[in-house]
Amino acid sequence: MWYTGVLAFTLLVFGSLTYALLSRYLTWETDYSLMSKGDEVLRSIRVVSRPLRPQAIVLPDVNAFSSPYTFLQVVDVGGEIVARSRNLADQFLPVDGETLTRALEGKTFFETKQVGNQWLRLYNLPLYLGDQPVGLLQVGRLMHPGLAILARLRQILLLLGLLVLVLAASLGHLLARAALNPISRMTRLAAEIGEGRDLARRLPHHGPMDEVGRLAATFNGMLARLQNAYQRLEEAYASQRRFVADVSHELRTPLTTIRGNVELLQHMVESGSPIQPDALADIAGEAERMSRLLNNLLTLARADAGFTLERKPLNIGRLLAEVARRAPFLGRASFSLAGLGELEGCLVLGNEDFLKQLFLILLDNAFKYTPPEGAVTLEAALQDREVEIKVRDTGMGIPPEELSRIFERFYRGEASRRSGGTGLGLAIARWIVEQHGGAIRVSSSPGEGSIFTVQLPRLQR
C-alpha cells in the first residue's frame, strides 16, 4: 500500500507538471501566433495624405489574414467596428470600455474571454495616426483546439495512471508476498520452537546474506544463547537440588546426634544417673560442626550475591609463616616448609583473613587424607609476576575422573565420604583465589598424593 501510494503521488505530480507545461506551451504558441498576425496586419496599414484634408489610415483587407480559427476586427476610438473578417459572419469580437481605455493608453495586451460556450484569446493592438491613437486592432483565436488537446491529455493521464496503479498494486502485492514468505516461514518455525521448547532447532536459510539472511542468523544466534542459558539454568536447578539435599543430609546427622544425646542426658537426670561427659562432648562437637557448615554456606551465599573482598597490600611470606605455625595441629603427618625465604618482603594485594582460610583449607585437606607416616609440605616460590604456593601431600591421591569436579560445592569422592566433611572447602578456596585475581589447580596420582597449586599476582615495587 505504501508503494502504491508513493507511486500514485509520483504519477500525480508528473501528470500535473506535464499538464501545466503543455497548457503553458499552448498558450505561448497561441499568443505568439496572434502577435505575428497582428504585426503582419500592422505592417500592411498605410497612412495617406490628401490635399486640404487630414491624413487618413487605409486598412488592408483583413480577410486576407484570417483563418478558420483566427479572426480580425478593427474598431475606432468610439468602439464602432470599422472592419472585420468575413469568418466572423454576423458576430463580432468582444470589446468593452476597459479594453478601449487600455488601448488608448497605448498598451498592447492579451485577453481571454468567453463568447457563448467558446473561449477566445484576444490580442489587442492600438492603431496610431502620428502620435495620436485612432483605433484598435483585435486579433482573436478560438482556444478550442488547445483545450481539446488538454482534455484528451487529461483522459490519457487519468486512464494510464489508473492502469499503472492497478498493475503496480498487483505486482507490489505479489512481490511483497514473495519477499515476506521467508519471514512467514521463520515466524511459523519460531512459534513451533517456542511451543515445543526445542531450542536445539535452527531456522533454515540457504539464500544470500541479505536482510532475511541476517534476520535468520540473528535469530539462530539468539536461539543458541537461549539454549546455553537454558542449559545453565537446568544445571543451576540440578545444583540447587543437590545443594538442598546435601545441606539436609549434613544437618540431619549432627541434629540426630545432638537430639539423641539430649534425650540420653534427660534420661540420666530423671533416673539420677551421673551425666556422661561423652554425651556433652558429642553435643559440643556436632554443634561446632554445624557452625562450620553454616559459616561455609554463608561464605558461599555472599559469593553468589556478588560480595567483593576488601583487599590491601600484605606480606605474603609473613602470612604463610603464621599459617605454618598452626599447620602441625591439623593432623599427625609430618609437616615441612620449603622456599619460604624467597618471599621475604614480597607483597600481594589481598585479604589477610580469607587468605589464611584458603591455605588452612588446603592444609586441612592434605592432613585429612594423609596417613600419620606420610608428609605434608608447604612450598613457596617467586615467579616473574606471581607468587606460587604449593600444598603437597603423600596421601591417597584423587582418581583422575574426580579431578574435574573436586571444586564443585558438596562434591565428595569415595575417599572423602569415608573421611567426613561437607564438600564446601575447595569451593570456598576457589572463590577466594578468584577474588584475588589468581588461579588454583590440582595434580594428583592415586596412592602417591596430591599437589594443590595457588598462583597470586604480586605487587610490583
PDB file of N, CA and C in Angstrom, residues 225-267:
ATOM      1  N   ARG A 225      22.078 -18.768  22.188  1.00  0.00           N
ATOM      2  CA  ARG A 225      22.287 -18.181  23.516  1.00  0.00           C
ATOM      3  C   ARG A 225      21.214 -18.630  24.491  1.00  0.00           C
ATOM      4  N   LEU A 226      19.953 -18.718  24.008  1.00  0.00           N
ATOM      5  CA  LEU A 226      18.883 -19.210  24.866  1.00  0.00           C
ATOM      6  C   LEU A 226      19.117 -20.660  25.271  1.00  0.00           C
ATOM      7  N   GLN A 227      19.597 -21.466  24.311  1.00  0.00           N
ATOM      8  CA  GLN A 227      19.872 -22.860  24.623  1.00  0.00           C
ATOM      9  C   GLN A 227      20.954 -22.976  25.690  1.00  0.00           C
ATOM     10  N   ASN A 228      22.014 -22.178  25.526  1.00  0.00           N
ATOM     11  CA  ASN A 228      23.085 -22.211  26.525  1.00  0.00           C
ATOM     12  C   ASN A 228      22.575 -21.728  27.880  1.00  0.00           C
ATOM     13  N   ALA A 229      21.763 -20.651  27.853  1.00  0.00           N
ATOM     14  CA  ALA A 229      21.225 -20.137  29.116  1.00  0.00           C
ATOM     15  C   ALA A 229      20.299 -21.161  29.771  1.00  0.00           C
ATOM     16  N   TYR A 230      19.483 -21.838  28.926  1.00  0.00           N
ATOM     17  CA  TYR A 230      18.571 -22.846  29.462  1.00  0.00           C
ATOM     18  C   TYR A 230      19.343 -24.021  30.050  1.00  0.00           C
ATOM     19  N   GLN A 231      20.430 -24.412  29.378  1.00  0.00           N
ATOM     20  CA  GLN A 231      21.247 -25.488  29.916  1.00  0.00           C
ATOM     21  C   GLN A 231      21.886 -25.088  31.236  1.00  0.00           C
ATOM     22  N   ARG A 232      22.397 -23.837  31.268  1.00  0.00           N
ATOM     23  CA  ARG A 232      22.982 -23.376  32.535  1.00  0.00           C
ATOM     24  C   ARG A 232      21.927 -23.306  33.634  1.00  0.00           C
ATOM     25  N   LEU A 233      20.699 -22.900  33.237  1.00  0.00           N
ATOM     26  CA  LEU A 233      19.625 -22.852  34.223  1.00  0.00           C
ATOM     27  C   LEU A 233      19.280 -24.240  34.736  1.00  0.00           C
ATOM     28  N   GLU A 234      19.231 -25.211  33.814  1.00  0.00           N
ATOM     29  CA  GLU A 234      18.965 -26.589  34.233  1.00  0.00           C
ATOM     30  C   GLU A 234      20.068 -27.087  35.158  1.00  0.00           C
ATOM     31  N   GLU A 235      21.314 -26.764  34.797  1.00  0.00           N
ATOM     32  CA  GLU A 235      22.417 -27.174  35.658  1.00  0.00           C
ATOM     33  C   GLU A 235      22.332 -26.492  37.017  1.00  0.00           C
ATOM     34  N   ALA A 236      21.906 -25.195  36.992  1.00  0.00           N
ATOM     35  CA  ALA A 236      21.762 -24.487  38.268  1.00  0.00           C
ATOM     36  C   ALA A 236      20.662 -25.107  39.120  1.00  0.00           C
ATOM     37  N   TYR A 237      19.532 -25.492  38.455  1.00  0.00           N
ATOM     38  CA  TYR A 237      18.465 -26.146  39.201  1.00  0.00           C
ATOM     39  C   TYR A 237      18.934 -27.475  39.778  1.00  0.00           C
ATOM     40  N   ALA A 238      19.654 -28.226  38.947  1.00  0.00           N
ATOM     41  CA  ALA A 238      20.173 -29.511  39.434  1.00  0.00           C
ATOM     42  C   ALA A 238      21.141 -29.297  40.593  1.00  0.00           C
ATOM     43  N   SER A 239      22.011 -28.274  40.449  1.00  0.00           N
ATOM     44  CA  SER A 239      22.951 -27.967  41.523  1.00  0.00           C
ATOM     45  C   SER A 239      22.210 -27.534  42.782  1.00  0.00           C
ATOM     46  N   GLN A 240      21.132 -26.757  42.583  1.00  0.00           N
ATOM     47  CA  GLN A 240      20.352 -26.321  43.740  1.00  0.00           C
ATOM     48  C   GLN A 240      19.700 -27.505  44.435  1.00  0.00           C
ATOM     49  N   ARG A 241      19.169 -28.446  43.641  1.00  0.00           N
ATOM     50  CA  ARG A 241      18.564 -29.629  44.254  1.00  0.00           C
ATOM     51  C   ARG A 241      19.604 -30.440  45.021  1.00  0.00           C
ATOM     52  N   ARG A 242      20.803 -30.585  44.402  1.00  0.00           N
ATOM     53  CA  ARG A 242      21.863 -31.301  45.113  1.00  0.00           C
ATOM     54  C   ARG A 242      22.263 -30.535  46.371  1.00  0.00           C
ATOM     55  N   PHE A 243      22.298 -29.197  46.242  1.00  0.00           N
ATOM     56  CA  PHE A 243      22.674 -28.368  47.379  1.00  0.00           C
ATOM     57  C   PHE A 243      21.715 -28.585  48.544  1.00  0.00           C
ATOM     58  N   VAL A 244      20.398 -28.506  48.232  1.00  0.00           N
ATOM     59  CA  VAL A 244      19.402 -28.692  49.295  1.00  0.00           C
ATOM     60  C   VAL A 244      19.508 -30.084  49.900  1.00  0.00           C
ATOM     61  N   ALA A 245      19.689 -31.096  49.033  1.00  0.00           N
ATOM     62  CA  ALA A 245      19.805 -32.469  49.543  1.00  0.00           C
ATOM     63  C   ALA A 245      21.047 -32.636  50.405  1.00  0.00           C
ATOM     64  N   ASP A 246      22.176 -32.074  49.948  1.00  0.00           N
ATOM     65  CA  ASP A 246      23.417 -32.216  50.723  1.00  0.00           C
ATOM     66  C   ASP A 246      23.338 -31.475  52.047  1.00  0.00           C
ATOM     67  N   VAL A 247      22.774 -30.235  52.012  1.00  0.00           N
ATOM     68  CA  VAL A 247      22.639 -29.485  53.263  1.00  0.00           C
ATOM     69  C   VAL A 247      21.739 -30.227  54.237  1.00  0.00           C
ATOM     70  N   SER A 248      20.625 -30.759  53.689  1.00  0.00           N
ATOM     71  CA  SER A 248      19.716 -31.518  54.560  1.00  0.00           C
ATOM     72  C   SER A 248      20.439 -32.712  55.173  1.00  0.00           C
ATOM     73  N   HIS A 249      21.225 -33.398  54.356  1.00  0.00           N
ATOM     74  CA  HIS A 249      21.959 -34.556  54.865  1.00  0.00           C
ATOM     75  C   HIS A 249      22.993 -34.139  55.906  1.00  0.00           C
ATOM     76  N   GLU A 250      23.728 -33.058  55.596  1.00  0.00           N
ATOM     77  CA  GLU A 250      24.775 -32.622  56.520  1.00  0.00           C
ATOM     78  C   GLU A 250      24.198 -32.143  57.845  1.00  0.00           C
ATOM     79  N   LEU A 251      23.015 -31.532  57.821  1.00  0.00           N
ATOM     80  CA  LEU A 251      22.416 -31.048  59.059  1.00  0.00           C
ATOM     81  C   LEU A 251      21.681 -32.143  59.818  1.00  0.00           C
ATOM     82  N   ARG A 252      21.184 -33.136  59.060  1.00  0.00           N
ATOM     83  CA  ARG A 252      20.424 -34.190  59.728  1.00  0.00           C
ATOM     84  C   ARG A 252      21.294 -34.996  60.688  1.00  0.00           C
ATOM     85  N   THR A 253      22.520 -35.304  60.243  1.00  0.00           N
ATOM     86  CA  THR A 253      23.383 -36.148  61.070  1.00  0.00           C
ATOM     87  C   THR A 253      23.732 -35.489  62.404  1.00  0.00           C
ATOM     88  N   PRO A 254      24.253 -34.243  62.405  1.00  0.00           N
ATOM     89  CA  PRO A 254      24.548 -33.653  63.721  1.00  0.00           C
ATOM     90  C   PRO A 254      23.303 -33.396  64.557  1.00  0.00           C
ATOM     91  N   LEU A 255      22.190 -33.052  63.904  1.00  0.00           N
ATOM     92  CA  LEU A 255      20.973 -32.839  64.681  1.00  0.00           C
ATOM     93  C   LEU A 255      20.492 -34.133  65.324  1.00  0.00           C
ATOM     94  N   THR A 256      20.620 -35.235  64.581  1.00  0.00           N
ATOM     95  CA  THR A 256      20.242 -36.538  65.150  1.00  0.00           C
ATOM     96  C   THR A 256      21.126 -36.888  66.334  1.00  0.00           C
ATOM     97  N   THR A 257      22.430 -36.631  66.191  1.00  0.00           N
ATOM     98  CA  THR A 257      23.359 -36.914  67.288  1.00  0.00           C
ATOM     99  C   THR A 257      23.055 -36.050  68.501  1.00  0.00           C
ATOM    100  N   ILE A 258      22.829 -34.750  68.272  1.00  0.00           N
ATOM    101  CA  ILE A 258      22.527 -33.840  69.375  1.00  0.00           C
ATOM    102  C   ILE A 258      21.226 -34.259  70.071  1.00  0.00           C
ATOM    103  N   ARG A 259      20.219 -34.579  69.256  1.00  0.00           N
ATOM    104  CA  ARG A 259      18.933 -34.961  69.842  1.00  0.00           C
ATOM    105  C   ARG A 259      19.054 -36.235  70.664  1.00  0.00           C
ATOM    106  N   GLY A 260      19.798 -37.195  70.145  1.00  0.00           N
ATOM    107  CA  GLY A 260      19.965 -38.449  70.891  1.00  0.00           C
ATOM    108  C   GLY A 260      20.685 -38.239  72.211  1.00  0.00           C
ATOM    109  N   ASN A 261      21.744 -37.436  72.171  1.00  0.00           N
ATOM    110  CA  ASN A 261      22.485 -37.188  73.398  1.00  0.00           C
ATOM    111  C   ASN A 261      21.671 -36.370  74.392  1.00  0.00           C
ATOM    112  N   VAL A 262      20.857 -35.423  73.920  1.00  0.00           N
ATOM    113  CA  VAL A 262      19.986 -34.664  74.817  1.00  0.00           C
ATOM    114  C   VAL A 262      18.984 -35.582  75.489  1.00  0.00           C
ATOM    115  N   GLU A 263      18.397 -36.496  74.719  1.00  0.00           N
ATOM    116  CA  GLU A 263      17.455 -37.455  75.319  1.00  0.00           C
ATOM    117  C   GLU A 263      18.155 -38.329  76.349  1.00  0.00           C
ATOM    118  N   LEU A 264      19.420 -38.722  76.031  1.00  0.00           N
ATOM    119  CA  LEU A 264      20.178 -39.526  76.991  1.00  0.00           C
ATOM    120  C   LEU A 264      20.423 -38.745  78.266  1.00  0.00           C
ATOM    121  N   LEU A 265      20.787 -37.472  78.132  1.00  0.00           N
ATOM    122  CA  LEU A 265      21.025 -36.661  79.324  1.00  0.00           C
ATOM    123  C   LEU A 265      19.750 -36.474  80.132  1.00  0.00           C
ATOM    124  N   GLN A 266      18.617 -36.285  79.440  1.00  0.00           N
ATOM    125  CA  GLN A 266      17.347 -36.167  80.152  1.00  0.00           C
ATOM    126  C   GLN A 266      17.033 -37.428  80.931  1.00  0.00           C
ATOM    127  N   HIS A 267      17.305 -38.575  80.300  1.00  0.00           N
ATOM    128  CA  HIS A 267      17.043 -39.842  80.973  1.00  0.00           C
ATOM    129  C   HIS A 267      17.942 -40.004  82.201  1.00  0.00           C
TER     130      HIS A 267
END
